[in-house]
Short mmCIF file of C-alpha atoms and ligand atoms in Angstrom, two decimals:
data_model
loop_
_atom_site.label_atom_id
_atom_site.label_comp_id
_atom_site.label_asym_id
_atom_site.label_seq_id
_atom_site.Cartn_x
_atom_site.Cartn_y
_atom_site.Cartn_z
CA UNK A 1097 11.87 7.78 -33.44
CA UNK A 1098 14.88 6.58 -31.18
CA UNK A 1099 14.91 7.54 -27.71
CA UNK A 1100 18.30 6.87 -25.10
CA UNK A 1101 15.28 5.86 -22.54
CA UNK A 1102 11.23 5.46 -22.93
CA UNK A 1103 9.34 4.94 -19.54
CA UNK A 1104 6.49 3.14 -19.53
CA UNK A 1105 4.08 5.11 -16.90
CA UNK A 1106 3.81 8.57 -16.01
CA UNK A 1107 3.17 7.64 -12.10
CA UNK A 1108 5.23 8.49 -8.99
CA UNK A 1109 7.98 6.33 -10.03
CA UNK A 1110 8.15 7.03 -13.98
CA UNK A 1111 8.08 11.03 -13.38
CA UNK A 1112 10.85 10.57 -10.33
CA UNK A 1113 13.10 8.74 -12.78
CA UNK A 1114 12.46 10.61 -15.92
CA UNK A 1115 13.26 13.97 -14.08
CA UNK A 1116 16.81 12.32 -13.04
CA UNK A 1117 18.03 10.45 -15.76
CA UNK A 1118 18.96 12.75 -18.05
CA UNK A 1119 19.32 12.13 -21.92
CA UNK A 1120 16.31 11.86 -24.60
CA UNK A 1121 13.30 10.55 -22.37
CA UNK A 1122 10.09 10.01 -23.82
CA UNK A 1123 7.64 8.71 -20.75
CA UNK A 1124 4.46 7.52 -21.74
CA UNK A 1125 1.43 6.87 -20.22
CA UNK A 1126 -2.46 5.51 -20.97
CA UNK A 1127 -4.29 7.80 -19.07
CA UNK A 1128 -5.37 11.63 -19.63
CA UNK A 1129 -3.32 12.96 -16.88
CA UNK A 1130 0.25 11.90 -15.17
CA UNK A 1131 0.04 10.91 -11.70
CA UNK A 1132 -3.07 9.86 -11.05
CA UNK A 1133 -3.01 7.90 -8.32
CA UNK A 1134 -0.86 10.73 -6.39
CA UNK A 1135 -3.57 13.23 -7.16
CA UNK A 1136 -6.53 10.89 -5.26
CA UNK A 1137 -3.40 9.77 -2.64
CA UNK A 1138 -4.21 10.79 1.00
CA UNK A 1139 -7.74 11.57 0.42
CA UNK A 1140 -5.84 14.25 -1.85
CA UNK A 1141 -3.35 15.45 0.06
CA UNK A 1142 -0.71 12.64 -0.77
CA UNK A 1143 1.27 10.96 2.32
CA UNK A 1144 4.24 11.03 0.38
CA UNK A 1145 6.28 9.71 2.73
CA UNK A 1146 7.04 7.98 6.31
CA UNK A 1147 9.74 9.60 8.62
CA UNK A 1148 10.63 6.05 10.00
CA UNK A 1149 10.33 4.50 6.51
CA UNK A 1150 12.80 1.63 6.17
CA UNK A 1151 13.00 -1.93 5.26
CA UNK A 1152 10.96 -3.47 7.68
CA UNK A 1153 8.23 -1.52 6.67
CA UNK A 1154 8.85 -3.78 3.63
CA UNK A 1155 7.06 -7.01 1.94
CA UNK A 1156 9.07 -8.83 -0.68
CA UNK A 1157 10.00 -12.58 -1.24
CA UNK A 1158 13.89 -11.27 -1.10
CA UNK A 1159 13.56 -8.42 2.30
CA UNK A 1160 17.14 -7.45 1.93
CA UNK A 1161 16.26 -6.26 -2.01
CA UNK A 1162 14.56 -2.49 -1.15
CA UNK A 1163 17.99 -1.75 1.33
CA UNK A 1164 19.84 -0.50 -1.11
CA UNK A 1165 18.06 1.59 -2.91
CA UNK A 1166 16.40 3.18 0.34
CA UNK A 1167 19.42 3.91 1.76
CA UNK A 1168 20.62 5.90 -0.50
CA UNK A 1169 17.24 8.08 -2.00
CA UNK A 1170 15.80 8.30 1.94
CA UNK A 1171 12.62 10.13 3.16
CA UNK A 1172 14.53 13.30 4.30
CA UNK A 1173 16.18 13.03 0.87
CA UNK A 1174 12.39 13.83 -0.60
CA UNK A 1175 11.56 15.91 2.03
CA UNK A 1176 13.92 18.27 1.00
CA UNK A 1177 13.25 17.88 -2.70
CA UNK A 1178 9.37 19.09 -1.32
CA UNK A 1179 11.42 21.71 0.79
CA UNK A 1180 13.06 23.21 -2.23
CA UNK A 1181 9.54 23.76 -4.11
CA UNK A 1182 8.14 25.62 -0.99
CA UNK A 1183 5.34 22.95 -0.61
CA UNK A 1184 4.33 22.71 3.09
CA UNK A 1185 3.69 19.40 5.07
CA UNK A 1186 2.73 17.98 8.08
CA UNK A 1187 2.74 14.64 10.15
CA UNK A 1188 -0.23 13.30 10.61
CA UNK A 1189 0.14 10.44 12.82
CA UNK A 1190 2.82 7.65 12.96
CA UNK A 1191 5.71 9.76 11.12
CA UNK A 1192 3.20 9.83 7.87
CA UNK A 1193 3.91 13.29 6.14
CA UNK A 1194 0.91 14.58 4.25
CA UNK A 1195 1.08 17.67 1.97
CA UNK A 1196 -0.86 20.87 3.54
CA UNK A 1197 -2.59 21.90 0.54
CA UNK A 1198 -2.89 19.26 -2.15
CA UNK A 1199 -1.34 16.29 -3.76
CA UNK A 1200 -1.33 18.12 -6.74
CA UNK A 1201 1.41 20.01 -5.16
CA UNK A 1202 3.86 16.65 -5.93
CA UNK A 1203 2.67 16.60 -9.02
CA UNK A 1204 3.79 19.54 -10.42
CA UNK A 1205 6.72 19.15 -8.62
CA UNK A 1206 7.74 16.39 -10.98
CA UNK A 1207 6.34 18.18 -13.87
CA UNK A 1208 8.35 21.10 -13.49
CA UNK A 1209 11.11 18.46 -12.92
CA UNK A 1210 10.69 16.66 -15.98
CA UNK A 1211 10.36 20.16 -17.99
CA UNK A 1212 13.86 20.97 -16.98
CA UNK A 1213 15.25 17.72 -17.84
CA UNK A 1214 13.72 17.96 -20.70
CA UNK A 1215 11.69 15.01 -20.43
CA UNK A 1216 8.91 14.53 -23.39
CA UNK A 1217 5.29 12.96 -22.03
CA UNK A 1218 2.78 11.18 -24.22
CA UNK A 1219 0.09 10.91 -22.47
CA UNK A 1220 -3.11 8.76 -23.34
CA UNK A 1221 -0.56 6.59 -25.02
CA UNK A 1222 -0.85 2.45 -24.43
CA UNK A 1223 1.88 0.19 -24.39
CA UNK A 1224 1.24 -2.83 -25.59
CA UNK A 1225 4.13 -5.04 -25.83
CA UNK A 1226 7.85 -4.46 -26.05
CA UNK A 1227 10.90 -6.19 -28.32
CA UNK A 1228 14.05 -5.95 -28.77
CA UNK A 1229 16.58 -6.17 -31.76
CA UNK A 1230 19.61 -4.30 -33.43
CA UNK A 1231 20.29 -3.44 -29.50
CA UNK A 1232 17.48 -1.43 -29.51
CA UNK A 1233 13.83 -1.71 -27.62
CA UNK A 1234 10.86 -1.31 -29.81
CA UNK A 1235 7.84 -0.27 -27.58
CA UNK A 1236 4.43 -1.15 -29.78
CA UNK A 1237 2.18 1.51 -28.99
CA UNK A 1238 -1.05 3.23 -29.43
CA UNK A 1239 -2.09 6.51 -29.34
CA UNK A 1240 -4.75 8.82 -30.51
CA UNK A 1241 -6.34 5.16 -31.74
CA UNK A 1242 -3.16 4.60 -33.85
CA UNK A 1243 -0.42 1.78 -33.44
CA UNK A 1244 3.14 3.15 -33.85
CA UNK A 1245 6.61 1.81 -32.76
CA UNK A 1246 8.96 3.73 -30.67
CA UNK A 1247 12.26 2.67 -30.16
CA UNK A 1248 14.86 3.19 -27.64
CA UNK A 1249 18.69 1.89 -25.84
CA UNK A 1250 16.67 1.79 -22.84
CA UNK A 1251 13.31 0.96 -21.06
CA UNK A 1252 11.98 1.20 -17.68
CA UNK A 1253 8.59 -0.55 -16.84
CA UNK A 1254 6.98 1.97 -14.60
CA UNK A 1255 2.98 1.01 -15.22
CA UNK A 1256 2.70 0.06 -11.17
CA UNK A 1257 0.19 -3.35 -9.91
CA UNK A 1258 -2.85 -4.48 -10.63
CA UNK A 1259 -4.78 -1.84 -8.35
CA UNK A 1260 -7.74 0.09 -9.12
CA UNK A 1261 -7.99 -1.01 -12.82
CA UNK A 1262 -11.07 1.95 -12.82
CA UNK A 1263 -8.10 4.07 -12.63
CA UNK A 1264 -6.43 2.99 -15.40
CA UNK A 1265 -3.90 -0.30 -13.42
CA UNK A 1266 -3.13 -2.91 -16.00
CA UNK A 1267 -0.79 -6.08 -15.59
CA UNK A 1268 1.20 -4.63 -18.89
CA UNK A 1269 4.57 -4.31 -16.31
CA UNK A 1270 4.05 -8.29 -16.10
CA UNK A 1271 3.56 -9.42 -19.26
CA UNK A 1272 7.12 -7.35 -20.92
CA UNK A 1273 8.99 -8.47 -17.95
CA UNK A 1274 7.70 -12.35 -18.61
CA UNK A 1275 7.92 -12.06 -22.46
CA UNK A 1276 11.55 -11.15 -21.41
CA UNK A 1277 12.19 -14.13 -19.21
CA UNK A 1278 11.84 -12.03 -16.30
CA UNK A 1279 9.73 -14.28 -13.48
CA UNK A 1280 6.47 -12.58 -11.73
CA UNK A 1281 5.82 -13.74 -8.19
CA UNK A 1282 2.14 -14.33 -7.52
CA UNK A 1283 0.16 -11.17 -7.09
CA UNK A 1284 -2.83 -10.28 -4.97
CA UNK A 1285 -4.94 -6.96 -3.51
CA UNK A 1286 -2.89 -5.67 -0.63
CA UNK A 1287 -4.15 -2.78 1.67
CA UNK A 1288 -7.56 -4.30 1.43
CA UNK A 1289 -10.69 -4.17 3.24
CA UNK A 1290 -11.64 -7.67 4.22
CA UNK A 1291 -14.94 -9.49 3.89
CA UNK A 1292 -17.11 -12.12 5.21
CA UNK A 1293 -19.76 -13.68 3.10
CA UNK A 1294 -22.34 -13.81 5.82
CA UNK A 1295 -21.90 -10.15 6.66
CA UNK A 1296 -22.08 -10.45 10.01
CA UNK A 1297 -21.02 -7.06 11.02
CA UNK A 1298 -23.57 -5.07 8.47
CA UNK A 1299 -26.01 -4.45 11.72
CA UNK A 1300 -22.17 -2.00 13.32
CA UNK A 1301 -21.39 -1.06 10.60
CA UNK A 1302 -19.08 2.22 10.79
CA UNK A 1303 -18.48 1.37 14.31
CA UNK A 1304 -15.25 2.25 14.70
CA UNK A 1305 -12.79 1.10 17.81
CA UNK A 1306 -8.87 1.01 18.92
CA UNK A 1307 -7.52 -2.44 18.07
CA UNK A 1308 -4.67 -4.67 17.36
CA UNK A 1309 -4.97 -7.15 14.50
CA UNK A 1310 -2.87 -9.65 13.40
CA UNK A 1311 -2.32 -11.69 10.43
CA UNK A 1312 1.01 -14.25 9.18
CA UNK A 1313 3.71 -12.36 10.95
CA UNK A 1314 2.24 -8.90 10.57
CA UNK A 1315 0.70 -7.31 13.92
CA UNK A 1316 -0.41 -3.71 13.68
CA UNK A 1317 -2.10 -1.42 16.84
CA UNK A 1318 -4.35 0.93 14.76
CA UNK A 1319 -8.51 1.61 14.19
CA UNK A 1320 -10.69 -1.11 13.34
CA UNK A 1321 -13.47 -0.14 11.54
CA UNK A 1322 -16.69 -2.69 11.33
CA UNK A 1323 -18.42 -2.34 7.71
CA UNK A 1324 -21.38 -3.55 5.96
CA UNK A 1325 -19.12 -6.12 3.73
CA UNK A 1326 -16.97 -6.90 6.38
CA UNK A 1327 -13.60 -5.25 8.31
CA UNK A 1328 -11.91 -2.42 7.42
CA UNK A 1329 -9.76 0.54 8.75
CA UNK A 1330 -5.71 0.79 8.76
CA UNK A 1331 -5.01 -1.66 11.48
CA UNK A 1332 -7.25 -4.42 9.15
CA UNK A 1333 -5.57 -2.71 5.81
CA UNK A 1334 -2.51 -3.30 6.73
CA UNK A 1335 -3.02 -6.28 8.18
CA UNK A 1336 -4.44 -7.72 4.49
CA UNK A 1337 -1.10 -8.03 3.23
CA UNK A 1338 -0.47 -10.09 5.59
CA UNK A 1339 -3.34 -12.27 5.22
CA UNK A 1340 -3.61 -15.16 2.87
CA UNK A 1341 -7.27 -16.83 1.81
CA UNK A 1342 -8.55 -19.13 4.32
CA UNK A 1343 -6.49 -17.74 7.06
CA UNK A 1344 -8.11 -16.23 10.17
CA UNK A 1345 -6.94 -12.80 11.65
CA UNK A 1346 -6.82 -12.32 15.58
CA UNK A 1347 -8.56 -8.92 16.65
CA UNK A 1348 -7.95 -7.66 20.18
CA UNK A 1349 -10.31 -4.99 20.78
CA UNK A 1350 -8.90 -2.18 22.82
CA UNK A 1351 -5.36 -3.72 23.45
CA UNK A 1352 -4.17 -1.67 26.07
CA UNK A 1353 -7.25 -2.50 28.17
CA UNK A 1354 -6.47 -5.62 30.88
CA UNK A 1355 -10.36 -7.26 30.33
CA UNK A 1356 -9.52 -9.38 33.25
CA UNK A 1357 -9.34 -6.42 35.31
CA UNK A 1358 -11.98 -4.57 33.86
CA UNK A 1359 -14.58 -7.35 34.29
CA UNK A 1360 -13.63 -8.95 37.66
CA UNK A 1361 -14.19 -5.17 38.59
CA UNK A 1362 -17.57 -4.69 37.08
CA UNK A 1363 -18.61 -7.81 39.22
CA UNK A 1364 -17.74 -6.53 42.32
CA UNK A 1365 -18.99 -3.03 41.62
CA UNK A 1366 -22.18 -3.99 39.75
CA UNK A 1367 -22.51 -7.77 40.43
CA UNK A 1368 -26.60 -7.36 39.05
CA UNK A 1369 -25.40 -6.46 36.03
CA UNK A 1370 -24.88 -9.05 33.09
CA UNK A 1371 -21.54 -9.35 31.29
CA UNK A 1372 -22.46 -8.01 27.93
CA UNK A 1373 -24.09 -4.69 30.29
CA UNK A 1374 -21.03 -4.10 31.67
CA UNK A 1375 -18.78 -4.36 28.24
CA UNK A 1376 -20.99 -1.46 26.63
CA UNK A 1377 -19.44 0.91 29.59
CA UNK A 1378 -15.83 0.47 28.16
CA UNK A 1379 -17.09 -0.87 23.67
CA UNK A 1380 -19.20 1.33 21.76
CA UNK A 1381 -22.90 0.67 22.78
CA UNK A 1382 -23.54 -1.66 18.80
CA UNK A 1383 -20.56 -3.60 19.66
CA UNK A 1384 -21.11 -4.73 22.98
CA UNK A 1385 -24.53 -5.24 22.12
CA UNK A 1386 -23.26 -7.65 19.00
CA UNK A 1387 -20.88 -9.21 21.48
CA UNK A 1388 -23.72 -9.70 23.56
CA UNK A 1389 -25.78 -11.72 20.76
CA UNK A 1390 -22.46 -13.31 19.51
CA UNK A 1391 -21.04 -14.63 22.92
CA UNK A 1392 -23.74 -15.37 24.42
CA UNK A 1393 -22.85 -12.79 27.44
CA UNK A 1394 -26.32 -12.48 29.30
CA UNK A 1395 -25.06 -14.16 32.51
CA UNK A 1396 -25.41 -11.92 35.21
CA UNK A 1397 -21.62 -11.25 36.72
CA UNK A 1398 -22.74 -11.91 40.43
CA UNK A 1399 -22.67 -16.15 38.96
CA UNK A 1400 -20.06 -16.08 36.69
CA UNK A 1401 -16.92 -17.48 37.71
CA UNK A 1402 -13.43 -16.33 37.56
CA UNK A 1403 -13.12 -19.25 34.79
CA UNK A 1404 -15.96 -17.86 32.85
CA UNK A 1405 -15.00 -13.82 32.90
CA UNK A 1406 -11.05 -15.75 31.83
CA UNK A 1407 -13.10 -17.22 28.43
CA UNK A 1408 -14.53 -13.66 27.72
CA UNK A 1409 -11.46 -11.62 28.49
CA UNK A 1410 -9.54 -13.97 26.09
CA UNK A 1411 -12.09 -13.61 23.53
CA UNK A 1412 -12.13 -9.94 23.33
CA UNK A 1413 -7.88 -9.84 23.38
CA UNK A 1414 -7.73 -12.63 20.73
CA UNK A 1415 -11.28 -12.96 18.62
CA UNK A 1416 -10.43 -14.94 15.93
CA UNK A 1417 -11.95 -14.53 12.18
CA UNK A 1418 -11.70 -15.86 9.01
CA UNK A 1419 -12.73 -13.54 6.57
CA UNK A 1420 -14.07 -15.29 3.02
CA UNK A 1421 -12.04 -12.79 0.93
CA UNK A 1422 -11.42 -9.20 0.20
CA UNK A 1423 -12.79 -6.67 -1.68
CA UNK A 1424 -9.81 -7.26 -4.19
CA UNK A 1425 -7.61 -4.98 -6.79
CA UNK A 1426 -10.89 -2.72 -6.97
CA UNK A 1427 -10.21 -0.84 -3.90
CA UNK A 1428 -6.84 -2.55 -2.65
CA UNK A 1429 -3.87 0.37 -2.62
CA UNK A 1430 -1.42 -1.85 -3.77
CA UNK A 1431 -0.75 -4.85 -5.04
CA UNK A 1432 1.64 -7.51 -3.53
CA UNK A 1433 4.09 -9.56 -5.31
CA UNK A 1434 5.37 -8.68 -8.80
CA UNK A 1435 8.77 -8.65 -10.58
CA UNK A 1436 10.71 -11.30 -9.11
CA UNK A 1437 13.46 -9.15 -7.48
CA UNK A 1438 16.16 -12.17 -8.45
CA UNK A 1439 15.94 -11.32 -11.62
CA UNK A 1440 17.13 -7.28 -10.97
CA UNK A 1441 19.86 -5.74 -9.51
CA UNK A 1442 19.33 -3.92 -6.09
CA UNK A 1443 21.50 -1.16 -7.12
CA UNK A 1444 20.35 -0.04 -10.15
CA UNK A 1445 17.04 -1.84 -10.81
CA UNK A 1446 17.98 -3.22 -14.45
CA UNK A 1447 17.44 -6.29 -15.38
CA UNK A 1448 20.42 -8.87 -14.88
CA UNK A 1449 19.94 -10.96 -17.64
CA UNK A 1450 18.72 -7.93 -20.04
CA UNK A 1451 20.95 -4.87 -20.35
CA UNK A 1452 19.21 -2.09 -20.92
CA UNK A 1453 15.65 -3.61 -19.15
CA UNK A 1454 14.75 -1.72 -15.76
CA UNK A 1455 11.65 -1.92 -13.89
CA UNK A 1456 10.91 0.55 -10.99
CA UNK A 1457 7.96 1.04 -8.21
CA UNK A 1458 4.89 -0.96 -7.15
CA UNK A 1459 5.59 -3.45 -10.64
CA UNK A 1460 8.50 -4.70 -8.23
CA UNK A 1461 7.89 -7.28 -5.67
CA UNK A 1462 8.18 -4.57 -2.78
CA UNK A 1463 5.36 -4.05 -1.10
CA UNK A 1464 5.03 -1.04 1.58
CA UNK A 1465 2.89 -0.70 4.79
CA UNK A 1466 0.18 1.80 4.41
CA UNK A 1467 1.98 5.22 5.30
CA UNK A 1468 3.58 6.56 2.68
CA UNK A 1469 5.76 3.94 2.70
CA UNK A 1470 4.49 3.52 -1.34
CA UNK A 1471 5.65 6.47 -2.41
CA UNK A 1472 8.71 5.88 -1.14
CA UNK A 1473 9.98 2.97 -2.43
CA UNK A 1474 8.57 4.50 -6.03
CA UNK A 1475 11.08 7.19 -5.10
CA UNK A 1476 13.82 5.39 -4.24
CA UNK A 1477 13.64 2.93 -6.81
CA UNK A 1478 13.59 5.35 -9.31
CA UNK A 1479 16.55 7.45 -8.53
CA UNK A 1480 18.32 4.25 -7.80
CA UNK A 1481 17.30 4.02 -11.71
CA UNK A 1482 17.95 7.31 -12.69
CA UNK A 1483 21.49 7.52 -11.31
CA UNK A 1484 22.11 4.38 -12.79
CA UNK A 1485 21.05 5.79 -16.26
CA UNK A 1486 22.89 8.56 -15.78
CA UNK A 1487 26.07 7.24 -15.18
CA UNK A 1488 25.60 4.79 -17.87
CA UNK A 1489 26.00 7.79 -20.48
C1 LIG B 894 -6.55 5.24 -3.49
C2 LIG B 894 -5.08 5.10 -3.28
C3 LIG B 894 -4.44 5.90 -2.34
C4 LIG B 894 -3.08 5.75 -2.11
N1 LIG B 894 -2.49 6.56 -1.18
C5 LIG B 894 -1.16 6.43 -0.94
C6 LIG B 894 -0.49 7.29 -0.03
O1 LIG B 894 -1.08 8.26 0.49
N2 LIG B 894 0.83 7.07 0.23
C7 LIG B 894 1.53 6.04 -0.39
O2 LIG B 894 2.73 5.90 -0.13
N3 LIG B 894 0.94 5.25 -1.30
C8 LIG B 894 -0.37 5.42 -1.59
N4 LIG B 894 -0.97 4.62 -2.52
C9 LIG B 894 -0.13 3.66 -3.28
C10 LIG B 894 0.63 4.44 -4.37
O3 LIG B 894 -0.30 5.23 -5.10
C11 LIG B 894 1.35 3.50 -5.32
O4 LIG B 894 2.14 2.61 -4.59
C12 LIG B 894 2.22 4.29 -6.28
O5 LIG B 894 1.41 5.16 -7.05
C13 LIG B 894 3.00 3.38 -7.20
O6 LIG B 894 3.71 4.18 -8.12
P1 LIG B 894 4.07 3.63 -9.55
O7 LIG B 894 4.65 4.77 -10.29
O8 LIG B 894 4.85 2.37 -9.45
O9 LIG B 894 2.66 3.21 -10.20
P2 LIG B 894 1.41 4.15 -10.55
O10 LIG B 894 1.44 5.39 -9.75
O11 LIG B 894 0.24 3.26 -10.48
O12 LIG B 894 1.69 4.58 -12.06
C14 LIG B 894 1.61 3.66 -13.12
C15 LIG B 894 1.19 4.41 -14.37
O13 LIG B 894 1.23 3.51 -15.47
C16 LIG B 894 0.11 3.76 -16.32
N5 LIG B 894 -0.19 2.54 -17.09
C17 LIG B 894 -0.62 1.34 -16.65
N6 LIG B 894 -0.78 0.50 -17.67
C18 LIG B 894 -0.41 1.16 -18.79
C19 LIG B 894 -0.36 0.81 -20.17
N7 LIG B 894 -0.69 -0.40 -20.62
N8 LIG B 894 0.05 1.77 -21.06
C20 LIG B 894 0.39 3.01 -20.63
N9 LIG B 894 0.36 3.39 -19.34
C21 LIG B 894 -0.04 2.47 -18.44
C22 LIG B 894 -1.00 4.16 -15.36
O14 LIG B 894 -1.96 4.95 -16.02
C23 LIG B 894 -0.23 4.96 -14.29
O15 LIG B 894 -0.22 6.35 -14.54
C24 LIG B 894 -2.33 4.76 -2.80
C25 LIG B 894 -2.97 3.98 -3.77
C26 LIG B 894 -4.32 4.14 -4.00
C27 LIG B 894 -4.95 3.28 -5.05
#
């Protein structure tokens, strides 16, 4: 069996390329069903894209690598691709498009896509390992139990990160690119809740409150959420993949608020009052009363000093925390790091050192903000495959 291209993963990015790449395409994939992780996306509706997606939005060791290939597959480019199929959309907040009936919706987009290309799909198929000889690639397999060999002029590693292995993520992407001589930067959870082993915030938690958080060089102005385990919400997800072990995060609650202000006031207006009183008119009632505990904030405001309130304000626009870990690849969205992107070409996502070798989506070291921002480098890299492919031929 001798295929012009096999693609390894029937996700967002193996579909996307295998409906625009033309030629014999077999795309395989492990699980029952393609596009699995579209179908849970967006608590099922799939944010399958950002309208302000673009390469800041962006993690990678190499930033300038995902400019290429976003530039020229953009949102709006998929947005009319959704047009065409009637599927209707909205933004929810902060330009991130979510499909009004289902993510299922996108996935029979690329079905129907990949029927008219012709496209054949193998599903609850395994790849194993990959070799290559006679200028062909020889894909060990399994499926229905049994090993067979597939071979093809072209493959494109398309089995995504290390996330939610319950849902069927291996490392396989890795492993071919390494036994290839392609490097793998390191990889860890991104888009991750974050812990503490003490669990301090178990007594709040689902308190939820408007926040900025930062982490590294990432600083993000969205919820905070308070769980049993630790911190969580999109300000603290995103956040995560900015965080590295043993750093601390900096959490200022309610950013837009001027604490100063806020308590100098209270002391005037209620000067009886103590300080940790006063926060629970402007924090949710648990938090203030945590604070409280925490802080130590029983003095009455009538004797506390300007000097004092300063320490209090600063701790609620900069609390510092050092989370122990995170709840890792079994809830993260995404995983950071992957294919070393000096080892690809930006244009066309094939391997520089192995003709015929392409790798596309979250296996890449490109790493997206929470946001759609995902999907759309899965897009992008894929037609930047596809075309590729196509032209090749
Ligand atoms: C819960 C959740 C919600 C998300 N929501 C969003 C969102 O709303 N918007 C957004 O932009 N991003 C979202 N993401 C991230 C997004 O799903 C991924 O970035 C995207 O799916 C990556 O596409 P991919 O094609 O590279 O990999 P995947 O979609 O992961 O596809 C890889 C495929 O390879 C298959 N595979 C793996 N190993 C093997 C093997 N050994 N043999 C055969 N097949 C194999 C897998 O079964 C899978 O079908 C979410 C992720 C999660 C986990």
């Amino acid at each position: 069996m001798t295929y012009d291209t096999l693609i390894l993963g029937a996700g967002a990015a193996g579909m996307m390329c295998a409906a625009h790449c033309g030629g014999r395409v077999l795309v395989i994939d492990h699980a029952k069903a393609a596009g699995e992780k579209i179908r849970i996306s967006g608590g099922g509706r799939c944010n399958f894209t950002n309208m302000y997606a673009e390469p800041a939005n962006f993690l990678s060791q190499n930033p300038h690598f995902c400019k290429s290939a976003l530039a020229r597959y953009t949102q709006w480019d998929f947005v009319s691709l959704v047009d065409s199929y009637g599927i209707k959309w909205h933004e929810k907040t902060l330009g991130q498009l979510f499909c009004d009936n289902s993510a299922k919706d996108i996935i029979a987009l690329l079905r129907d896509l990949m029927d008219k290309a012709g496209a054949q799909l193998w599903l609850e198929t395994a790849v194993e390992s990959v070799s290559q000889s006679d200028g062909l690639f020889h894909a060990r397999l399994v499926r229905g139990g049994k090993p067979l060999t597939v071979s093809a002029r072209r493959v494109v590693l398309a089995t995504g990160g290390k996330s939610i292995p319950k849902m069927g993520a291996t490392g396989i992407a890795y492993q071919i690119a390494e036994s290839f001589g392609l490097q793998v930067t390191e990889t860890r959870p991104a888009l991750v809740p974050l812990t503490f082993s003490a669990q301090p915030f178990a007594p709040i938690s689902g308190t939820a409150i408007p926040g900025r958080v930062r982490a590294g060089n990432g600083s993000f102005d969205e919820a905070v959420l308070f769980t049993h385990r630790g911190l969580s919400g999109p300000a603290i997800l995103q956040a995560s993949s900015y965080w590295t072990e043993g750093d601390s995060v900096h959490l200022s609650l309610c950013p837009e608020n001027d604490w100063m202000a806020i308590l100098r006031q209270a002391r005037s207006d209620t000067p009886r009052r103590q300080i940790g009183t006063a926060l629970a008119e402007h924090l949710p009632k648990k938090l203030a009363q945590h604070l409280d505990e925490a802080w130590g904030l029983q003095d009455q405001l009538a004797n506390t000093t300007d000097k004092r309130l300063a320490e209090v304000a600063e701790l609620l626009a900069d609390w510092e925390l050092t989370p122990t870990g995170s709840e890792g690849y079994r809830t993260a969205e995404v995983t950071l790091g992957g294919i070393d992107t000096d080892g690809l070409s930006s244009k066309t996502m094939e391997a520089k050192d192995v003709p015929g070798l392409y790798a596309i989506g979250e296996c890449v070291d490109v790493t997206g903000w929470l946001g759609g921002y995902n999907f759309q480098w899965a897009w992008s890299s894929a037609m930047a495959c596809a075309r590729a492919i196509a032209e090749s031929d």
